[in-house]
Each structure stands twice: as structure tokens, then as C-alpha cells.
mmCIF file of C-alpha atoms and ligand atoms in Angstrom:
data_model
loop_
_atom_site.group_PDB
_atom_site.id
_atom_site.type_symbol
_atom_site.label_atom_id
_atom_site.label_comp_id
_atom_site.label_asym_id
_atom_site.label_seq_id
_atom_site.Cartn_x
_atom_site.Cartn_y
_atom_site.Cartn_z
ATOM 1 C CA MET R 1 77.940 18.117 0.736
ATOM 2 C CA GLN R 2 79.234 16.845 -2.544
ATOM 3 C CA ILE R 3 82.217 14.664 -2.568
ATOM 4 C CA TYR R 4 83.865 13.299 -5.850
ATOM 5 C CA LEU R 5 85.407 9.448 -5.538
ATOM 6 C CA ASP R 6 85.744 8.612 -8.960
ATOM 7 C CA TYR R 7 89.353 10.430 -9.825
ATOM 8 C CA SER R 8 89.651 7.276 -12.064
ATOM 9 C CA ALA R 9 87.246 8.265 -14.570
ATOM 10 C CA THR R 10 88.529 12.038 -14.767
ATOM 11 C CA THR R 11 90.105 14.789 -12.253
ATOM 12 C CA PRO R 12 89.063 18.067 -12.440
ATOM 13 C CA THR R 13 91.258 20.329 -15.188
ATOM 14 C CA ARG R 14 93.366 22.424 -12.749
ATOM 15 C CA PRO R 15 93.244 26.275 -12.623
ATOM 16 C CA GLU R 16 96.860 26.058 -14.011
ATOM 17 C CA ALA R 17 95.978 24.189 -16.540
ATOM 18 C CA ILE R 18 93.185 26.216 -17.489
ATOM 19 C CA ALA R 19 95.058 29.426 -17.347
ATOM 20 C CA ALA R 20 97.746 27.781 -20.386
ATOM 21 C CA MET R 21 94.933 26.324 -22.412
ATOM 22 C CA GLN R 22 93.688 29.793 -22.191
ATOM 23 C CA ALA R 23 96.482 31.820 -22.853
ATOM 24 C CA VAL R 24 97.381 29.622 -25.990
ATOM 25 C CA LEU R 25 93.718 29.847 -27.272
ATOM 26 C CA THR R 26 94.127 33.666 -27.477
ATOM 27 C CA GLN R 27 97.516 34.600 -28.258
ATOM 28 C CA GLU R 28 98.998 31.205 -29.834
ATOM 29 C CA TRP R 29 97.146 30.089 -32.065
ATOM 30 C CA GLY R 30 98.438 29.545 -35.030
ATOM 31 C CA ASN R 31 98.952 25.968 -37.060
ATOM 32 C CA PRO R 32 102.488 24.791 -35.538
ATOM 33 C CA SER R 33 103.376 23.379 -38.797
ATOM 34 C CA SER R 34 103.586 26.322 -40.375
ATOM 35 C CA LEU R 35 106.844 28.222 -40.643
ATOM 36 C CA HIS R 36 106.114 32.285 -40.046
ATOM 37 C CA GLU R 37 106.462 33.590 -36.553
ATOM 38 C CA TRP R 38 103.040 32.488 -35.942
ATOM 39 C CA GLY R 39 103.364 28.827 -36.468
ATOM 40 C CA ASN R 40 106.722 28.964 -34.648
ATOM 41 C CA ARG R 41 105.361 30.509 -31.269
ATOM 42 C CA ALA R 42 102.970 27.763 -31.839
ATOM 43 C CA ALA R 43 105.112 25.397 -32.107
ATOM 44 C CA MET R 44 107.089 26.529 -28.990
ATOM 45 C CA VAL R 45 104.291 26.019 -26.861
ATOM 46 C CA LEU R 46 103.455 22.151 -28.424
ATOM 47 C CA GLU R 47 107.180 21.424 -27.557
ATOM 48 C CA GLU R 48 107.404 22.890 -24.157
ATOM 49 C CA ALA R 49 103.713 20.740 -23.747
ATOM 50 C CA ARG R 50 106.343 17.356 -25.004
ATOM 51 C CA VAL R 51 109.512 18.410 -22.471
ATOM 52 C CA LYS R 52 106.599 17.978 -19.677
ATOM 53 C CA VAL R 53 105.177 14.901 -20.713
ATOM 54 C CA ALA R 54 108.615 13.303 -21.544
ATOM 55 C CA ASP R 55 110.150 14.499 -17.985
ATOM 56 C CA LEU R 56 107.073 12.802 -16.067
ATOM 57 C CA ILE R 57 108.331 9.861 -16.862
ATOM 58 C CA ASN R 58 111.992 10.542 -17.252
ATOM 59 C CA ALA R 59 111.889 10.396 -21.335
ATOM 60 C CA ALA R 60 115.601 11.793 -22.454
ATOM 61 C CA ASN R 61 114.629 12.623 -25.440
ATOM 62 C CA PRO R 62 111.149 15.058 -26.033
ATOM 63 C CA GLU R 63 110.620 13.283 -28.778
ATOM 64 C CA SER R 64 109.722 10.220 -27.999
ATOM 65 C CA ILE R 65 106.338 11.499 -27.008
ATOM 66 C CA ILE R 66 103.676 11.482 -29.607
ATOM 67 C CA PHE R 67 101.022 13.273 -29.107
ATOM 68 C CA THR R 68 97.268 11.281 -29.240
ATOM 69 C CA SER R 69 93.028 12.627 -27.887
ATOM 70 C CA GLY R 70 93.823 10.210 -25.602
ATOM 71 C CA GLY R 71 94.561 7.427 -23.755
ATOM 72 C CA THR R 72 92.424 5.068 -26.051
ATOM 73 C CA GLU R 73 94.101 6.079 -29.225
ATOM 74 C CA ALA R 74 97.996 6.214 -27.605
ATOM 75 C CA ASP R 75 96.610 2.152 -26.947
ATOM 76 C CA ASN R 76 95.116 1.778 -30.091
ATOM 77 C CA LEU R 77 98.440 2.913 -31.937
ATOM 78 C CA ALA R 78 100.593 1.429 -29.706
ATOM 79 C CA ILE R 79 98.973 -2.078 -30.670
ATOM 80 C CA MET R 80 97.907 -1.089 -34.896
ATOM 81 C CA GLY R 81 100.992 0.488 -35.004
ATOM 82 C CA VAL R 82 103.162 -2.668 -34.201
ATOM 83 C CA ALA R 83 100.638 -5.109 -36.087
ATOM 84 C CA ARG R 84 101.147 -2.707 -38.877
ATOM 85 C CA CYS R 85 104.585 -3.163 -39.602
ATOM 86 C CA TYR R 86 104.084 -7.164 -40.474
ATOM 87 C CA ASP R 87 102.248 -8.041 -43.719
ATOM 88 C CA VAL R 88 101.460 -11.460 -42.608
ATOM 89 C CA PRO R 89 99.164 -12.155 -38.968
ATOM 90 C CA GLN R 90 101.633 -12.484 -36.022
ATOM 91 C CA HIS R 91 101.005 -13.390 -32.741
ATOM 92 C CA LEU R 92 100.934 -11.186 -29.944
ATOM 93 C CA ILE R 93 99.809 -11.178 -25.701
ATOM 94 C CA ILE R 94 98.283 -9.282 -23.597
ATOM 95 C CA SER R 95 96.974 -10.079 -19.792
ATOM 96 C CA SER R 96 92.902 -10.405 -18.903
ATOM 97 C CA VAL R 97 92.582 -7.692 -17.434
ATOM 98 C CA GLU R 98 93.213 -4.656 -19.944
ATOM 99 C CA HIS R 99 91.315 -1.916 -20.401
ATOM 100 C CA SER R 100 88.949 -2.347 -24.039
ATOM 101 C CA ALA R 101 90.906 -0.062 -25.655
ATOM 102 C CA ILE R 102 93.852 -3.080 -25.872
ATOM 103 C CA ASN R 103 90.968 -5.471 -25.834
ATOM 104 C CA GLU R 104 89.268 -3.994 -28.616
ATOM 105 C CA PRO R 105 92.355 -3.239 -31.067
ATOM 106 C CA VAL R 106 93.357 -7.042 -30.609
ATOM 107 C CA ARG R 107 90.042 -8.607 -31.066
ATOM 108 C CA LEU R 108 89.369 -6.731 -34.539
ATOM 109 C CA LEU R 109 93.562 -8.185 -35.103
ATOM 110 C CA GLU R 110 92.156 -11.484 -34.135
ATOM 111 C CA LYS R 111 89.238 -11.199 -36.608
ATOM 112 C CA TRP R 112 92.748 -10.363 -39.310
ATOM 113 C CA GLY R 113 94.260 -14.010 -38.722
ATOM 114 C CA TRP R 114 96.292 -12.884 -35.305
ATOM 115 C CA GLU R 115 96.884 -15.085 -32.850
ATOM 116 C CA VAL R 116 96.849 -13.732 -29.119
ATOM 117 C CA THR R 117 96.959 -15.268 -25.650
ATOM 118 C CA ARG R 118 95.769 -13.810 -22.818
ATOM 119 C CA LEU R 119 97.552 -14.528 -19.422
ATOM 120 C CA ASP R 120 95.480 -15.327 -16.798
ATOM 121 C CA VAL R 121 95.714 -13.592 -13.705
ATOM 122 C CA ASP R 122 95.684 -14.756 -9.824
ATOM 123 C CA GLY R 123 92.772 -13.644 -7.409
ATOM 124 C CA LYS R 124 94.672 -10.597 -6.819
ATOM 125 C CA GLY R 125 94.974 -9.566 -10.018
ATOM 126 C CA SER R 126 97.952 -10.039 -10.970
ATOM 127 C CA VAL R 127 100.043 -11.527 -13.847
ATOM 128 C CA ASN R 128 102.653 -14.100 -13.770
ATOM 129 C CA PRO R 129 106.045 -13.671 -15.343
ATOM 130 C CA LEU R 130 106.164 -17.336 -15.453
ATOM 131 C CA ASP R 131 102.912 -17.125 -17.453
ATOM 132 C CA LEU R 132 104.511 -15.059 -20.056
ATOM 133 C CA LYS R 133 107.949 -16.931 -20.361
ATOM 134 C CA ALA R 134 106.109 -19.442 -21.188
ATOM 135 C CA ALA R 135 104.085 -17.410 -23.563
ATOM 136 C CA LEU R 136 106.379 -16.255 -26.019
ATOM 137 C CA ARG R 137 107.106 -17.976 -29.523
ATOM 138 C CA HIS R 138 108.980 -17.713 -32.224
ATOM 139 C CA ASN R 139 106.281 -15.048 -33.915
ATOM 140 C CA THR R 140 105.371 -12.908 -30.919
ATOM 141 C CA VAL R 141 106.098 -9.596 -31.543
ATOM 142 C CA LEU R 142 104.498 -6.996 -28.941
ATOM 143 C CA VAL R 143 103.297 -8.002 -24.829
ATOM 144 C CA SER R 144 100.627 -5.711 -23.485
ATOM 145 C CA VAL R 145 100.422 -5.138 -20.008
ATOM 146 C CA ILE R 146 98.468 -2.433 -17.690
ATOM 147 C CA TYR R 147 100.627 -0.912 -15.664
ATOM 148 C CA GLY R 148 97.795 0.059 -12.872
ATOM 149 C CA GLN R 149 94.288 -2.021 -13.279
ATOM 150 C CA SER R 150 91.630 0.879 -13.171
ATOM 151 C CA GLU R 151 88.825 -1.522 -11.942
ATOM 152 C CA VAL R 152 90.321 -3.282 -8.948
ATOM 153 C CA GLY R 153 93.688 -1.057 -8.409
ATOM 154 C CA THR R 154 96.372 -3.920 -8.768
ATOM 155 C CA VAL R 155 99.347 -2.696 -10.009
ATOM 156 C CA GLN R 156 101.640 -5.323 -12.588
ATOM 157 C CA PRO R 157 104.691 -6.631 -11.613
ATOM 158 C CA ILE R 158 105.577 -4.660 -15.419
ATOM 159 C CA GLU R 159 109.298 -4.602 -14.283
ATOM 160 C CA GLU R 160 109.773 -8.424 -14.593
ATOM 161 C CA LEU R 161 107.658 -8.903 -17.749
ATOM 162 C CA GLY R 162 109.186 -6.461 -19.486
ATOM 163 C CA LYS R 163 112.826 -8.190 -18.877
ATOM 164 C CA ILE R 164 111.666 -11.235 -19.753
ATOM 165 C CA ALA R 165 109.411 -10.105 -22.574
ATOM 166 C CA ARG R 166 112.209 -8.051 -24.372
ATOM 167 C CA SER R 167 115.216 -10.310 -23.738
ATOM 168 C CA PRO R 168 115.946 -12.574 -26.375
ATOM 169 C CA MET R 169 115.001 -16.614 -25.739
ATOM 170 C CA VAL R 170 117.642 -18.793 -27.067
ATOM 171 C CA GLY R 171 116.088 -22.100 -27.238
ATOM 172 C CA ARG R 172 112.481 -21.184 -27.946
ATOM 173 C CA SER R 173 113.684 -20.598 -31.263
ATOM 174 C CA LEU R 174 113.361 -16.571 -30.202
ATOM 175 C CA SER R 175 116.739 -14.639 -30.980
ATOM 176 C CA HIS R 176 114.930 -11.077 -30.747
ATOM 177 C CA GLY R 177 113.378 -9.007 -27.790
ATOM 178 C CA VAL R 178 109.578 -8.455 -28.115
ATOM 179 C CA LEU R 179 108.393 -5.221 -27.936
ATOM 180 C CA PHE R 180 106.798 -4.601 -24.619
ATOM 181 C CA HIS R 181 103.868 -2.270 -24.128
ATOM 182 C CA THR R 182 101.950 -1.142 -21.389
ATOM 183 C CA ASP R 183 99.204 0.973 -20.982
ATOM 184 C CA ALA R 184 99.812 3.512 -18.332
ATOM 185 C CA VAL R 185 96.789 5.634 -17.891
ATOM 186 C CA GLN R 186 96.036 5.080 -14.630
ATOM 187 C CA ALA R 187 99.702 5.242 -13.441
ATOM 188 C CA VAL R 188 101.206 8.376 -14.703
ATOM 189 C CA GLY R 189 101.554 11.324 -12.244
ATOM 190 C CA ARG R 190 100.178 9.013 -9.104
ATOM 191 C CA LEU R 191 102.948 6.438 -9.056
ATOM 192 C CA PRO R 192 106.671 7.371 -9.864
ATOM 193 C CA ILE R 193 107.511 6.007 -13.416
ATOM 194 C CA ASP R 194 110.742 6.448 -15.176
ATOM 195 C CA VAL R 195 111.816 5.041 -18.808
ATOM 196 C CA GLN R 196 115.027 5.066 -18.683
ATOM 197 C CA ASN R 197 114.774 2.063 -16.071
ATOM 198 C CA LEU R 198 111.848 0.449 -16.840
ATOM 199 C CA PRO R 199 111.839 -2.159 -19.612
ATOM 200 C CA VAL R 200 109.432 -0.731 -21.313
ATOM 201 C CA ASP R 201 109.228 -0.266 -25.186
ATOM 202 C CA LEU R 202 105.802 1.880 -25.207
ATOM 203 C CA LEU R 203 103.807 3.367 -23.073
ATOM 204 C CA SER R 204 100.407 5.115 -23.257
ATOM 205 C CA LEU R 205 99.366 8.028 -20.895
ATOM 206 C CA SER R 206 96.741 10.426 -20.414
ATOM 207 C CA SER R 207 95.943 13.999 -19.596
ATOM 208 C CA HIS R 208 92.477 14.064 -17.415
ATOM 209 C CA LYS R 209 93.983 11.169 -15.206
ATOM 210 C CA LEU R 210 96.250 13.386 -14.295
ATOM 211 C CA TYR R 211 94.233 17.173 -14.002
ATOM 212 C CA GLY R 212 95.033 18.032 -17.613
ATOM 213 C CA PRO R 213 92.174 18.496 -20.150
ATOM 214 C CA LEU R 214 90.130 15.862 -21.631
ATOM 215 C CA GLY R 215 91.148 15.136 -25.103
ATOM 216 C CA ALA R 216 94.585 14.683 -25.179
ATOM 217 C CA GLY R 217 97.311 11.960 -24.355
ATOM 218 C CA ALA R 218 100.875 10.723 -25.207
ATOM 219 C CA LEU R 219 102.259 7.313 -26.847
ATOM 220 C CA TYR R 220 105.965 7.529 -25.263
ATOM 221 C CA VAL R 221 107.575 5.111 -27.847
ATOM 222 C CA ARG R 222 111.210 4.187 -26.946
ATOM 223 C CA PRO R 223 113.452 5.737 -29.570
ATOM 224 C CA GLY R 224 114.901 3.155 -32.727
ATOM 225 C CA VAL R 225 110.942 1.437 -32.152
ATOM 226 C CA GLU R 226 109.463 1.065 -35.213
ATOM 227 C CA LEU R 227 106.073 1.879 -35.777
ATOM 228 C CA LEU R 228 103.157 2.754 -38.037
ATOM 229 C CA PRO R 229 100.495 5.553 -38.086
ATOM 230 C CA LEU R 230 96.944 4.857 -38.010
ATOM 231 C CA PHE R 231 95.928 6.813 -40.487
ATOM 232 C CA GLY R 232 97.771 9.315 -43.134
ATOM 233 C CA GLY R 233 97.714 12.561 -42.893
ATOM 234 C CA GLY R 234 101.083 16.149 -42.798
ATOM 235 C CA GLY R 235 102.972 13.432 -41.197
ATOM 236 C CA GLN R 236 102.680 15.246 -37.478
ATOM 237 C CA GLU R 237 104.271 14.117 -34.334
ATOM 238 C CA MET R 238 106.880 12.419 -35.763
ATOM 239 C CA GLY R 239 104.874 10.726 -39.013
ATOM 240 C CA LEU R 240 103.002 8.727 -36.150
ATOM 241 C CA ARG R 241 100.234 11.047 -35.873
ATOM 242 C CA SER R 242 98.939 12.680 -38.940
ATOM 243 C CA GLY R 243 96.369 15.651 -38.069
ATOM 244 C CA THR R 244 97.291 19.157 -36.739
ATOM 245 C CA GLN R 245 97.837 18.778 -32.824
ATOM 246 C CA ALA R 246 95.756 20.684 -30.315
ATOM 247 C CA THR R 247 98.061 22.916 -29.121
ATOM 248 C CA PRO R 248 95.854 24.591 -26.471
ATOM 249 C CA ILE R 249 94.884 21.375 -24.664
ATOM 250 C CA ILE R 250 98.002 19.840 -25.434
ATOM 251 C CA ALA R 251 99.727 22.990 -23.699
ATOM 252 C CA GLY R 252 96.630 22.179 -20.596
ATOM 253 C CA PHE R 253 98.407 18.282 -20.590
ATOM 254 C CA GLY R 254 101.590 20.165 -20.480
ATOM 255 C CA VAL R 255 100.919 22.107 -17.130
ATOM 256 C CA ALA R 256 99.487 19.183 -15.486
ATOM 257 C CA ALA R 257 102.243 16.899 -16.532
ATOM 258 C CA GLU R 258 104.865 19.628 -14.491
ATOM 259 C CA LEU R 259 102.651 20.213 -11.987
ATOM 260 C CA ALA R 260 102.513 16.290 -11.394
ATOM 261 C CA ALA R 261 105.682 15.786 -11.596
ATOM 262 C CA GLN R 262 105.951 18.224 -8.686
ATOM 263 C CA GLU R 263 103.494 17.202 -6.431
ATOM 264 C CA LEU R 264 104.233 13.072 -6.937
ATOM 265 C CA ALA R 265 106.714 12.916 -3.332
ATOM 266 C CA SER R 266 104.237 14.668 -1.410
ATOM 267 C CA GLU R 267 100.618 13.865 -2.930
ATOM 268 C CA THR R 268 101.127 9.738 -3.696
ATOM 269 C CA PRO R 269 102.119 9.494 -0.016
ATOM 270 C CA ARG R 270 98.841 11.616 0.896
ATOM 271 C CA LEU R 271 96.735 9.677 -1.387
ATOM 272 C CA ILE R 272 97.968 6.561 -0.066
ATOM 273 C CA LYS R 273 97.561 7.297 3.926
ATOM 274 C CA LEU R 274 93.788 8.455 2.889
ATOM 275 C CA ARG R 275 93.011 4.848 0.572
ATOM 276 C CA ASP R 276 94.387 2.842 3.993
ATOM 277 C CA ARG R 277 91.627 5.060 5.686
ATOM 278 C CA LEU R 278 88.952 3.948 4.154
ATOM 279 C CA PHE R 279 89.648 0.932 3.794
ATOM 280 C CA ALA R 280 90.088 0.640 7.537
ATOM 281 C CA ASN R 281 86.914 2.684 8.390
ATOM 282 C CA LEU R 282 85.110 -0.080 5.906
ATOM 283 C CA ALA R 283 86.503 -3.319 7.182
ATOM 284 C CA ASP R 284 84.171 -4.118 9.228
ATOM 285 C CA VAL R 285 80.967 -4.350 7.110
ATOM 286 C CA PRO R 286 79.301 -7.429 6.347
ATOM 287 C CA GLY R 287 79.493 -8.335 3.054
ATOM 288 C CA LEU R 288 82.073 -5.641 1.413
ATOM 289 C CA ILE R 289 84.856 -7.784 0.126
ATOM 290 C CA PRO R 290 87.642 -5.832 -1.168
ATOM 291 C CA THR R 291 88.986 -6.394 -4.560
ATOM 292 C CA GLY R 292 92.655 -6.276 -6.226
ATOM 293 C CA ASP R 293 95.724 -6.150 -4.099
ATOM 294 C CA ARG R 294 95.972 -4.393 -1.008
ATOM 295 C CA ASP R 295 99.907 -4.514 -1.251
ATOM 296 C CA ARG R 296 100.537 -3.873 -5.007
ATOM 297 C CA ARG R 297 97.954 -1.239 -5.998
ATOM 298 C CA LEU R 298 97.226 2.613 -7.306
ATOM 299 C CA PRO R 299 98.376 4.332 -4.151
ATOM 300 C CA HIS R 300 94.376 6.227 -4.855
ATOM 301 C CA HIS R 301 91.789 3.341 -4.973
ATOM 302 C CA VAL R 302 89.857 1.465 -3.460
ATOM 303 C CA SER R 303 87.807 -1.648 -4.727
ATOM 304 C CA PHE R 304 85.087 -4.062 -3.272
ATOM 305 C CA TYR R 305 82.570 -6.261 -3.947
ATOM 306 C CA LEU R 306 79.063 -6.721 -2.658
ATOM 307 C CA GLU R 307 78.799 -10.785 -1.492
ATOM 308 C CA GLN R 308 75.242 -10.243 -2.101
ATOM 309 C CA ALA R 309 75.222 -9.078 -5.328
ATOM 310 C CA ASP R 310 72.201 -10.709 -7.209
ATOM 311 C CA GLY R 311 71.858 -7.970 -10.350
ATOM 312 C CA GLU R 312 68.138 -7.473 -9.848
ATOM 313 C CA LYS R 313 67.713 -5.873 -6.563
ATOM 314 C CA LEU R 314 71.401 -5.284 -5.836
ATOM 315 C CA SER R 315 74.778 -4.807 -7.904
ATOM 316 C CA GLY R 316 77.042 -1.930 -7.772
ATOM 317 C CA LYS R 317 74.711 0.419 -10.392
ATOM 318 C CA THR R 318 72.478 0.269 -7.123
ATOM 319 C CA LEU R 319 74.877 1.605 -5.003
ATOM 320 C CA VAL R 320 76.032 4.074 -7.504
ATOM 321 C CA ARG R 321 72.729 5.478 -7.528
ATOM 322 C CA GLN R 322 72.157 5.569 -3.862
ATOM 323 C CA MET R 323 75.318 6.809 -3.561
ATOM 324 C CA ASN R 324 74.755 9.258 -6.197
ATOM 325 C CA LEU R 325 71.789 10.598 -4.125
ATOM 326 C CA ALA R 326 73.662 10.886 -0.722
ATOM 327 C CA GLY R 327 76.108 13.345 -2.714
ATOM 328 C CA ILE R 328 79.284 10.898 -3.118
ATOM 329 C CA GLY R 329 80.414 9.987 -6.780
ATOM 330 C CA ILE R 330 81.681 6.619 -6.886
ATOM 331 C CA SER R 331 82.195 3.805 -9.678
ATOM 332 C CA ALA R 332 81.109 0.271 -9.849
ATOM 333 C CA GLY R 333 83.881 -0.792 -12.204
ATOM 334 C CA ALA R 334 85.565 1.043 -14.820
ATOM 335 C CA ALA R 335 83.862 4.132 -16.208
ATOM 336 C CA CYS R 336 83.470 3.290 -20.047
ATOM 337 C CA HIS R 337 81.658 -0.125 -19.156
ATOM 338 C CA SER R 338 79.450 1.417 -16.203
ATOM 339 C CA GLY R 339 76.589 2.104 -18.418
ATOM 340 C CA LYS R 340 75.053 -1.355 -18.811
ATOM 341 C CA LEU R 341 74.509 -4.065 -16.088
ATOM 342 C CA SER R 342 76.914 -7.222 -17.536
ATOM 343 C CA PRO R 343 79.277 -8.796 -14.840
ATOM 344 C CA SER R 344 83.201 -7.475 -14.874
ATOM 345 C CA PRO R 345 84.629 -8.896 -17.712
ATOM 346 C CA ILE R 346 87.524 -8.008 -15.095
ATOM 347 C CA LEU R 347 86.218 -9.490 -11.853
ATOM 348 C CA LEU R 348 85.691 -12.937 -13.694
ATOM 349 C CA ALA R 349 88.921 -12.519 -15.295
ATOM 350 C CA MET R 350 89.616 -12.933 -11.760
ATOM 351 C CA GLY R 351 87.758 -16.067 -10.879
ATOM 352 C CA TYR R 352 85.083 -14.241 -9.520
ATOM 353 C CA SER R 353 81.616 -15.927 -9.796
ATOM 354 C CA GLN R 354 78.815 -14.212 -12.340
ATOM 355 C CA LYS R 355 76.687 -12.249 -9.641
ATOM 356 C CA ALA R 356 79.881 -11.845 -7.490
ATOM 357 C CA ALA R 357 81.571 -9.817 -10.589
ATOM 358 C CA LEU R 358 77.867 -7.729 -10.871
ATOM 359 C CA GLY R 359 79.230 -6.062 -7.552
ATOM 360 C CA GLY R 360 82.234 -4.613 -8.349
ATOM 361 C CA ILE R 361 82.291 -0.793 -6.339
ATOM 362 C CA ARG R 362 85.677 1.528 -7.072
ATOM 363 C CA LEU R 363 86.106 4.721 -5.064
ATOM 364 C CA THR R 364 89.045 6.554 -6.463
ATOM 365 C CA LEU R 365 90.461 9.395 -4.716
ATOM 366 C CA GLY R 366 92.748 12.767 -5.867
ATOM 367 C CA ARG R 367 93.726 15.777 -4.533
ATOM 368 C CA ASP R 368 90.679 17.252 -3.299
ATOM 369 C CA THR R 369 90.201 14.289 -1.484
ATOM 370 C CA THR R 370 90.077 15.044 2.566
ATOM 371 C CA GLU R 371 90.281 13.056 5.808
ATOM 372 C CA ALA R 372 86.709 14.294 6.727
ATOM 373 C CA ASP R 373 85.701 13.074 2.895
ATOM 374 C CA ILE R 374 87.064 9.486 3.556
ATOM 375 C CA ASP R 375 85.331 9.668 6.607
ATOM 376 C CA TRP R 376 82.165 11.025 6.025
ATOM 377 C CA THR R 377 81.562 8.617 2.428
ATOM 378 C CA ALA R 378 82.192 5.670 4.788
ATOM 379 C CA ILE R 379 78.984 6.734 7.352
ATOM 380 C CA VAL R 380 76.746 7.618 4.388
ATOM 381 C CA PHE R 381 78.297 4.107 2.885
ATOM 382 C CA LYS R 382 77.772 1.931 5.807
ATOM 383 C CA GLN R 383 73.798 3.736 6.299
ATOM 384 C CA VAL R 384 73.606 3.003 2.108
ATOM 385 C CA LEU R 385 74.190 -0.866 2.358
ATOM 386 C CA GLN R 386 72.439 -1.228 5.740
ATOM 387 C CA ARG R 387 68.987 0.262 3.714
ATOM 388 C CA LEU R 388 70.125 -2.299 1.433
ATOM 389 C CA THR R 389 70.825 -5.345 3.090
ATOM 390 C CA PRO R 390 68.929 -5.120 6.210
ATOM 391 C CA ASP R 391 69.437 -9.068 6.812
ATOM 392 C CA LEU R 392 73.149 -9.136 6.782
ATOM 393 C CA PHE R 393 73.957 -6.275 9.028
ATOM 394 C CA LEU R 394 70.729 -7.589 11.482
ATOM 395 C CA ALA R 395 72.693 -11.430 10.687
ATOM 396 C CA THR R 396 76.090 -9.536 11.818
ATOM 397 C CA ARG R 397 74.616 -8.285 15.627
HETATM 398 C C1 LIG B 1 93.393 2.380 -17.943
HETATM 399 C C2 LIG B 1 92.882 3.140 -19.207
HETATM 400 N N1 LIG B 1 93.544 3.360 -20.341
HETATM 401 C C3 LIG B 1 92.906 3.182 -21.270
HETATM 402 C C4 LIG B 1 91.703 4.711 -20.616
HETATM 403 C C5 LIG B 1 91.395 5.546 -22.096
HETATM 404 O O1 LIG B 1 91.966 6.742 -21.579
HETATM 405 P P1 LIG B 1 91.272 7.966 -22.575
HETATM 406 O O2 LIG B 1 89.734 7.939 -21.596
HETATM 407 O O3 LIG B 1 92.213 9.046 -22.169
HETATM 408 O O4 LIG B 1 91.132 7.659 -23.843
HETATM 409 C C6 LIG B 1 91.170 4.073 -19.220
HETATM 410 C C7 LIG B 1 90.119 5.507 -19.067
HETATM 411 O O5 LIG B 1 89.736 5.213 -18.173
HETATM 412 C C8 LIG B 1 91.744 3.622 -18.436
HETATM 413 O O6 LIG B 1 91.443 3.630 -17.385
#
């Protein structure tokens, strides 16, 4: 029996999306910028997908969706696209639990003289909106805070943060609002997101996290928000992302977005039930401590740290390997970092020790996950842990 529980890393492309991609690859292969019939048909495919992605986040204007190659590019376009509008370095604010797709461009800006404030988080991984208020300066031009944290599942108070960032602050010599971006790659398709009511200017999403194909993503850009593109070329995507669009992949993304919107109302509560069942099944395991926020968390996300982690004999990675041998795919934290053994920067930012931050474990559920999968996973998890930490189990007898 094989069980995949790493849906935050990626999701299997759903058959409906594959069928749409195949149809576009074989029939609508024109260049969407061409003015003839073949081009027009490809352009229609593109615009249909744009409407579907816009609908998923309730964007009124489909042209506020800029297709990119994925979440990473959407994040880079948000950060660097805003920064490029300024001739001299300014100030920006992010949280201390961002994905590397935010951290890396921000680090680059820092090298170029930008000032950066990284907001602390509490032990549950949450940013305090009052800290954001205090961090705003006269030259702050952008705030970016992750919507749902990929490693520990914490959902940030995005509405409050966005409101604070975007309101003019008289008395702080900040007479204008500041642009607010959120990396919603883990949240879109799993939580209802409505950009008409959410105080955000920019929002990143990714196709392969919501059962669309790898290689597509989007940045929502609120109409009126100014950005500069990251690279020059033919001026596709409203001038913000040059390059002939990958219409087959984007078509698959569109279908996945449409179905995610249709299924959200039934799938989200189902995932929450499964998530809570897994937490309950593992509640009595000695040395296995939940991380993140139990109340404000992504519906599909379960995370722990191993109290006995020491990095040499026992770490999150050891457990991932042992679970893999038993046919269950889980993660030792964010997928992009799990190649090398270093303490999780997210757990460190949350106040965990270096040792504890080597013991992060993540199990993320999805469309194909069943109650039987959850129960079997808990049984195997306990067996594996018992083998790895026999003294702990004995001590609690
Ligand atoms: C929060 C977050 N942001 C950005 C990304 C990058 O997205 P993509 O894989 O589409 O480039 C990920 C991927 O894991 C993520 O979890």
C-alpha cells in the first residue's frame, strides 16, 4: 500500500486538466499573439484560462491575472517588479517565515542597498499586526507576508495585516498606503480567497499546488498597481511577463482552478476532518509535538517536531526515509529545503532550538486521501518512531 502525504510539495495533475492540455497541444497549438485564425484560437484558450483563475480568487478583472511559470516567478515578480519602480533603494517588510521565493529576491535587494524589516513571529508562527504597524516607515514601499505557511501550516491574519499596510498613516509621516503582497501558493484552492474583499494588491498562486500541471502560476495584480517586468521581450501578459505563453499548461491550470473553485465548499471541510483525525491519532505519541497553530491552519496540513531529534541519529529526514520504506510519502519540512540537513529556518524563527529545528515533520493531505490512509499512516508512524526512539516509548509505559 502506497500513501502520498506530501500535497504541499506538489499535487497529482487531475485527469480533466491533462485532457485539456492534450487538446490544446494537439489542436490549439498556435501562438496566442499571432493575428490569424490559429493565433486567435490559442488566444481564446489563454483568455478562458485567465477567467477561470480570476474566478477562483474572485478577481473582477481577468486582466489582473498575470501568468507566470509558477509560484516562484510570481513571488519574484511581486518583489522585484515593485522594487524596479524605484531609482533609489527604499524599505520593505516581510515576515520571518517566508518561502525562499520571497527571501532570495529580498536578500538580493538588501545587497543593492534596500532596507529590510523581517517581522518576528510567535511560537505558533503568527505575525502580530501591531508589529507591522510599528515597522512601517516613511519610505516603506512594500509589505509581503505569506498567507499559509508551507512548513507549519499557520494561516496569517492577512486581512488585518493588509489593512494596516494599505492605510495612510498620518502622524507617521506616511501619507500614503503601502503595497501589500501575499504568497498564497499554499492557500489558494484550499481556502476561500476573495481579492475583492481581501486588502491585498498582489497575490501569488501556483498551478501544481491545486492539481494543475507543473510549470504555471500567476500573480494577481490589483488594477492600478504599478509594476515593472523582470525581463524584456514581446510584452505579453499586459507587458509584465514577456515570452510566448505556455498555452497547454495554462489551459490545464485553468481547468484545475475551475474545479478547485467548484469543489472548495466540500473539499475544505473534508480535509479539515482528516487533518484533525491525524492529529488525534498521533496525540499520544511520546516526543511528537505539534507545530504551528492548531486553530488558524491550512486545512490539509499536519506538522510536528521530534523532541528527541539530534541531527545525527534522528532527524525529520530520518523519519521521512523510514516512512518512505514503509510506502508513505511525507516531508521533513518545506520540500525545497529537504535536500540538505540544516535546521529549519522557519522553526528557528518560531523560537525552537537548533536541535528541535532538525526534527520538523510535515504530512499534507489531498483529494485522494481517505480515512483509511490516515489511520494506516498513524499506525506506521508509531511503529517507525518506536523503532527509532525505543527508550522514549519505554519511558512512557
Ligand atoms: C509558500 C510557497 N511559495 C512559493 C512556492 C513556489 O512555488 P512553485 O513551486 O510553483 O515555484 C512554494 C512551493 O513549495 C510555496 O510553498
